[in-house]
Short mmCIF file of C-alpha atoms in Angstrom, two decimals:
data_model
loop_
_atom_site.label_atom_id
_atom_site.label_comp_id
_atom_site.label_asym_id
_atom_site.label_seq_id
_atom_site.Cartn_x
_atom_site.Cartn_y
_atom_site.Cartn_z
CA MET K 6 108.94 -112.82 27.92
CA VAL K 7 107.49 -109.43 28.76
CA LEU K 8 104.34 -110.12 26.76
CA ALA K 9 103.89 -113.52 28.40
CA GLY K 10 104.28 -111.91 31.81
CA LEU K 11 101.74 -109.25 30.99
CA ALA K 12 99.37 -111.94 29.73
CA GLY K 13 99.66 -113.76 33.04
CA LEU K 14 99.02 -110.58 35.03
CA PHE K 15 96.01 -109.77 32.87
CA LEU K 16 94.55 -113.23 33.39
CA LEU K 17 95.10 -112.94 37.15
CA SER K 18 93.34 -109.58 37.17
CA LEU K 19 90.39 -111.13 35.34
CA TYR K 20 90.11 -113.83 37.98
CA ILE K 21 90.22 -111.28 40.81
CA TYR K 22 87.66 -109.02 39.16
CA ASP K 23 85.37 -111.99 38.47
CA SER K 24 85.54 -113.05 42.13
CA MET K 25 84.31 -109.54 43.08
CA ASN K 26 81.83 -109.32 40.20
CA PRO K 27 80.39 -112.81 39.59
CA GLY K 28 79.49 -113.46 35.99
CA PHE K 29 81.98 -110.98 34.54
CA LEU K 30 83.93 -113.68 32.67
CA ASP K 31 80.72 -114.96 31.11
CA GLY K 32 80.46 -111.72 29.17
CA LEU K 33 83.80 -112.17 27.46
CA ALA K 34 84.22 -113.68 24.02
CA PRO K 35 84.22 -117.51 24.18
CA GLN K 36 87.79 -117.77 22.91
CA LEU K 37 89.09 -115.43 25.65
CA ARG K 38 87.08 -117.17 28.36
CA ALA K 39 88.87 -120.35 27.34
CA GLN K 40 92.20 -118.83 28.33
CA VAL K 41 91.10 -118.32 31.92
CA SER K 42 89.60 -121.76 32.44
CA THR K 43 90.66 -124.75 30.35
CA ALA K 44 94.30 -123.78 29.86
CA GLU K 45 94.72 -122.80 33.52
CA LYS K 46 93.13 -125.97 34.91
CA ALA K 47 94.84 -128.51 32.65
CA GLN K 48 97.41 -130.62 34.50
CA GLY K 49 99.43 -133.66 33.51
CA LYS K 50 102.59 -134.58 31.64
CA THR K 51 100.56 -135.51 28.57
CA GLN K 52 97.84 -133.17 27.34
CA VAL K 53 95.72 -132.84 24.21
CA HIS K 54 93.97 -129.49 23.83
CA ILE K 55 91.21 -128.98 21.26
CA LEU K 56 90.91 -125.20 21.19
CA ASP K 57 87.65 -123.35 20.75
CA VAL K 58 88.32 -121.53 17.48
CA GLY K 59 84.74 -121.36 16.26
CA GLN K 60 84.09 -123.19 12.99
CA GLY K 61 87.62 -124.45 12.52
CA ASP K 62 90.32 -126.74 13.90
CA CYS K 63 93.29 -126.18 16.19
CA VAL K 64 94.85 -128.90 18.34
CA LEU K 65 97.77 -128.54 20.73
CA LEU K 66 99.70 -131.64 21.82
CA CYS K 67 101.80 -131.40 24.99
CA GLN K 68 104.20 -133.96 26.41
CA ASN K 69 106.36 -133.10 29.39
CA GLY K 70 107.15 -129.56 28.22
CA SER K 71 107.33 -130.27 24.48
CA TYR K 72 104.60 -128.99 22.18
CA ALA K 73 103.19 -129.61 18.73
CA MET K 74 100.23 -128.05 16.91
CA ILE K 75 97.86 -129.52 14.37
CA ASP K 76 96.22 -126.75 12.31
CA ALA K 77 95.62 -123.19 13.49
CA GLY K 78 91.95 -122.29 13.14
CA THR K 79 90.60 -119.22 11.37
CA ALA K 80 92.23 -115.82 11.03
CA GLU K 81 89.59 -114.42 13.40
CA ALA K 82 90.69 -116.90 16.09
CA SER K 83 94.36 -116.00 15.82
CA ASN K 84 94.53 -113.83 18.96
CA ALA K 85 92.65 -116.44 20.99
CA ILE K 86 95.15 -119.13 19.92
CA LEU K 87 98.10 -116.95 20.93
CA TRP K 88 96.47 -116.21 24.31
CA TYR K 89 95.91 -119.91 24.89
CA LEU K 90 99.50 -120.87 24.13
CA ASP K 91 100.87 -118.01 26.22
CA THR K 92 98.66 -119.10 29.12
CA LEU K 93 100.25 -122.54 28.96
CA GLY K 94 103.71 -121.01 28.81
CA VAL K 95 104.49 -122.24 25.30
CA LYS K 96 107.67 -120.76 23.85
CA LYS K 97 108.44 -123.29 21.13
CA LEU K 98 106.42 -125.62 18.94
CA ASP K 99 108.55 -128.58 17.90
CA TYR K 100 106.15 -129.28 15.03
CA VAL K 101 103.28 -127.55 13.27
CA PHE K 102 101.16 -129.88 11.13
CA MET K 103 98.99 -128.48 8.35
CA THR K 104 96.38 -131.13 7.59
CA HIS K 105 95.13 -129.36 4.46
CA PRO K 106 94.98 -125.75 3.21
CA HIS K 107 91.41 -124.71 4.00
CA ALA K 108 91.13 -121.30 5.69
CA ASP K 109 89.42 -122.67 8.81
CA HIS K 110 92.53 -124.79 9.46
CA ILE K 111 95.36 -122.42 8.52
CA GLY K 112 93.88 -118.96 9.09
CA GLY K 113 95.85 -118.37 12.29
CA MET K 114 98.99 -120.23 11.23
CA ARG K 115 100.93 -117.22 9.99
CA ASP K 116 100.63 -115.53 13.39
CA VAL K 117 101.58 -118.74 15.20
CA LEU K 118 104.72 -119.03 13.05
CA GLU K 119 105.51 -115.38 13.75
CA HIS K 120 105.12 -115.50 17.54
CA TYR K 121 106.81 -118.78 18.48
CA GLU K 122 110.01 -120.64 17.78
CA ILE K 123 109.14 -123.39 15.33
CA GLY K 124 111.11 -126.59 14.90
CA LYS K 125 109.50 -127.85 11.70
CA VAL K 126 106.33 -127.47 9.63
CA ILE K 127 104.82 -130.62 8.14
CA LEU K 128 102.81 -129.83 5.02
CA PRO K 129 100.17 -131.89 3.21
CA ASP K 130 101.09 -133.47 -0.11
CA PHE K 131 99.71 -130.78 -2.41
CA SER K 132 100.38 -132.96 -5.45
CA LYS K 133 97.44 -135.17 -4.43
CA GLY K 134 94.83 -132.43 -4.80
CA PRO K 135 93.90 -129.36 -6.82
CA GLU K 136 96.42 -126.55 -7.00
CA PRO K 137 96.02 -124.36 -3.90
CA THR K 138 95.80 -120.67 -4.72
CA SER K 139 94.57 -119.02 -1.52
CA LYS K 140 96.14 -115.83 -0.22
CA ILE K 141 96.07 -117.27 3.29
CA LEU K 142 98.26 -120.20 2.28
CA GLU K 143 100.57 -117.84 0.42
CA LYS K 144 101.04 -115.76 3.59
CA VAL K 145 101.84 -118.88 5.61
CA LEU K 146 104.44 -120.05 3.10
CA LEU K 147 105.99 -116.57 2.92
CA LYS K 148 106.28 -116.45 6.72
CA MET K 149 107.99 -119.84 6.68
CA GLN K 150 110.44 -118.54 4.10
CA GLU K 151 110.99 -115.28 5.97
CA LYS K 152 111.83 -117.07 9.23
CA GLU K 153 113.69 -119.87 7.45
CA ILE K 154 111.53 -122.49 9.13
CA ALA K 155 112.34 -126.07 8.21
CA ALA K 156 109.52 -127.82 6.35
CA GLU K 157 108.77 -131.16 4.77
CA THR K 158 105.88 -132.86 3.03
CA ALA K 159 104.06 -135.44 5.14
CA GLN K 160 105.01 -139.02 4.39
CA GLU K 161 103.10 -142.08 5.51
CA GLY K 162 104.90 -143.79 8.37
CA ALA K 163 106.96 -140.76 9.37
CA VAL K 164 107.41 -140.54 13.14
CA TYR K 165 108.04 -137.33 15.09
CA PRO K 166 109.19 -137.67 18.72
CA LEU K 167 107.52 -135.38 21.26
CA GLY K 168 108.86 -135.72 24.79
CA GLU K 169 108.23 -139.32 25.84
CA GLY K 170 105.64 -139.71 23.09
CA GLU K 171 105.53 -139.66 19.33
CA ILE K 172 103.35 -138.46 16.49
CA THR K 173 102.97 -140.84 13.56
CA VAL K 174 101.68 -139.92 10.12
CA LEU K 175 99.24 -142.73 9.35
CA LEU K 176 98.19 -141.36 5.99
CA ALA K 177 99.39 -138.38 3.97
CA GLY K 178 96.03 -137.92 2.28
CA ILE K 179 94.75 -139.66 -0.84
CA PRO K 180 94.54 -138.42 -4.46
CA SER K 181 91.39 -136.30 -4.68
CA GLN K 182 89.87 -133.23 -6.27
CA GLU K 183 88.75 -132.20 -2.79
CA PHE K 184 91.20 -130.65 -0.32
CA ASN K 185 89.46 -132.46 2.55
CA ASN K 186 90.77 -135.81 1.37
CA ILE K 187 94.40 -134.75 1.13
CA SER K 188 94.21 -134.27 4.92
CA VAL K 189 97.17 -135.60 6.87
CA ALA K 190 95.98 -138.20 9.41
CA THR K 191 98.10 -138.45 12.57
CA ARG K 192 98.18 -140.55 15.73
CA PHE K 193 99.76 -139.16 18.90
CA GLU K 194 100.79 -141.75 21.46
CA ALA K 195 102.28 -140.99 24.87
CA PRO K 196 102.19 -142.72 28.27
CA GLY K 197 98.54 -143.02 29.27
CA LEU K 198 96.92 -141.39 26.22
CA CYS K 199 96.51 -141.96 22.49
CA PHE K 200 94.89 -139.40 20.17
CA LEU K 201 93.76 -139.61 16.52
CA ASP K 202 93.34 -136.62 14.19
CA THR K 203 92.09 -137.06 10.62
CA GLY K 204 91.70 -133.39 9.69
CA ASP K 205 88.71 -132.97 7.39
CA GLY K 206 89.14 -136.41 5.82
CA GLU K 207 85.89 -137.83 4.49
CA THR K 208 84.61 -141.33 3.75
CA ALA K 209 87.19 -142.24 1.08
CA LEU K 210 90.13 -141.29 3.31
CA GLU K 211 88.64 -143.08 6.29
CA GLU K 212 88.11 -146.22 4.23
CA GLU K 213 91.80 -146.15 3.30
CA LEU K 214 92.77 -145.79 6.95
CA VAL K 215 90.60 -148.73 8.01
CA GLN K 216 91.88 -150.89 5.15
CA ARG K 217 95.52 -150.23 6.06
CA TYR K 218 95.39 -150.20 9.86
CA GLY K 219 92.01 -151.41 11.10
CA LEU K 220 92.73 -155.12 11.43
CA LEU K 221 96.12 -154.44 13.03
CA GLY K 222 94.76 -152.21 15.80
CA GLY K 223 96.79 -149.31 14.47
CA LEU K 224 93.88 -146.88 14.69
CA GLN K 225 93.01 -147.48 18.34
CA ALA K 226 92.87 -144.27 20.34
CA ASP K 227 91.46 -143.11 23.66
CA VAL K 228 90.52 -139.74 22.20
CA MET K 229 89.60 -138.74 18.67
CA LYS K 230 88.94 -135.38 17.09
CA ALA K 231 85.76 -135.78 15.05
CA GLY K 232 86.53 -135.76 11.35
CA HIS K 233 85.40 -132.65 9.45
CA HIS K 234 83.86 -130.97 12.51
CA GLY K 235 81.47 -133.88 13.10
CA SER K 236 80.17 -134.17 9.57
CA ALA K 237 77.97 -137.07 8.43
CA THR K 238 80.30 -137.53 5.44
CA SER K 239 83.12 -138.39 7.87
CA ASN K 240 83.24 -140.45 11.08
CA THR K 241 82.02 -143.65 9.45
CA ALA K 242 80.83 -146.52 11.62
CA GLN K 243 83.77 -148.60 10.37
CA LEU K 244 86.34 -146.00 11.43
CA LEU K 245 84.78 -145.43 14.85
CA ALA K 246 84.70 -149.17 15.47
CA ALA K 247 88.39 -149.46 14.55
CA VAL K 248 89.36 -146.51 16.76
CA GLY K 249 87.17 -147.42 19.75
CA PRO K 250 87.49 -143.97 21.39
CA SER K 251 86.27 -143.18 24.89
CA VAL K 252 85.98 -139.50 23.98
CA ILE K 253 85.35 -137.75 20.65
CA VAL K 254 85.67 -133.98 20.43
CA ALA K 255 83.86 -132.10 17.67
CA SER K 256 85.45 -128.74 16.87
CA CYS K 257 82.68 -126.55 15.50
CA GLY K 258 81.22 -123.06 15.74
CA LYS K 259 78.07 -122.20 17.64
CA ASP K 260 75.01 -122.19 15.36
CA ASN K 261 77.24 -122.84 12.33
CA SER K 262 75.57 -122.85 8.92
CA TYR K 263 76.71 -126.43 8.20
CA GLY K 264 74.75 -127.94 11.06
CA HIS K 265 77.88 -129.52 12.56
CA PRO K 266 77.97 -131.83 14.36
CA HIS K 267 75.50 -133.82 12.29
CA LYS K 268 72.91 -136.12 13.83
CA GLU K 269 74.33 -139.12 11.99
CA PHE K 270 77.75 -138.60 13.58
CA LEU K 271 76.25 -138.28 17.06
CA GLU K 272 74.34 -141.53 16.56
CA ARG K 273 77.45 -143.38 15.35
CA ALA K 274 79.48 -142.07 18.28
CA GLY K 275 76.80 -143.25 20.67
CA ALA K 276 76.80 -146.67 19.05
CA VAL K 277 80.46 -147.22 20.02
CA GLY K 278 79.91 -145.83 23.52
CA ALA K 279 81.98 -142.67 23.04
CA GLN K 280 81.39 -139.52 25.06
CA VAL K 281 81.00 -136.57 22.67
CA LEU K 282 82.27 -133.13 23.64
CA ARG K 283 81.74 -130.08 21.44
CA THR K 284 83.64 -126.84 21.36
CA ASP K 285 80.44 -124.96 20.50
CA GLU K 286 78.95 -126.13 23.82
CA ASN K 287 81.94 -127.02 26.01
CA GLY K 288 84.46 -124.47 24.77
CA SER K 289 88.10 -125.52 24.66
CA VAL K 290 88.63 -129.11 25.79
CA ALA K 291 91.76 -130.59 27.36
CA LEU K 292 92.43 -134.29 27.90
CA CYS K 293 95.19 -134.78 30.48
CA THR K 294 97.07 -137.63 32.11
CA ASP K 295 100.13 -138.48 34.15
CA GLY K 296 99.86 -142.04 32.87
CA ASP K 297 97.03 -143.30 35.04
CA GLY K 298 93.54 -142.30 33.91
CA ILE K 299 92.52 -139.43 31.65
CA SER K 300 90.93 -136.29 33.09
CA VAL K 301 88.70 -134.09 30.95
CA VAL K 302 88.79 -130.32 31.46
CA VAL K 303 86.27 -128.11 29.69
CA GLN K 304 85.84 -124.36 29.49
CA GLN K 305 83.02 -124.18 32.01
CA GLY K 306 85.37 -125.53 34.66
CA ARG K 307 83.84 -129.02 34.92
CA GLN K 308 86.48 -131.72 35.34
CA GLU K 309 85.87 -135.45 35.32
CA GLU K 310 87.51 -138.77 34.62
CA ALA K 311 87.07 -140.05 31.09
CA ALA K 312 85.42 -143.42 30.72
#
């Protein structure tokens, strides 16, 4: 409580100082600037936040005061994630989903588990991929054990209530020698907004999703996080057509060495009429609704109605 209060006072002081010294906030690190713009401006009972964590993934789902997180970025982004959640007043995460054990998705998870009350952690099915041996994953699992946090392996069809909404596991990965394809794919649905997250799933995982749900409309979503940071090996034309998103958000680092988001992805997104937002250009992105229309809030302070 004390730390959250201090965080709020610090943010207020930044605003005041910036009003007296225009441009001051622009000199701060991108992740910290996000705390004093996107998180502060987001309003609505249902919110989806794609945090600017550089070349990594971290998504926060909010529904009428209940919260869930999908992945937790890199270790370097840990402090920025904590600032963001504190800015929103988060005290408890009902669920923390680990899509897969790559460092750019779980690097900040240990600190998240340490700082907040956690209802349950949903883990990927490690039996479907190579044996994970990273020290980062080991630290996350040890923190779960230390705090006696409930955990379970993702199962296809499992539903997790969140306020008036629910998070459904569409696919708990597929057997693969690549961690990307054991990614847990989830769909968050709440009044006025539906969101799809496929982790770093690539073409094979997306094909499985389309085969199982495409003809039934089970993939439809207003907003989609671009698969694998906007990679050409994800975000197939077939998946995008089945999802039909109005907005796609690519979580990627500025001038990243992978070239994300790839040109092929941007072209496919354009072909289905989706607006593409990028954390490397727009900073943290929040999609918000009270059930009637979706507003888009980005780090630079621009707010608009989604198509």
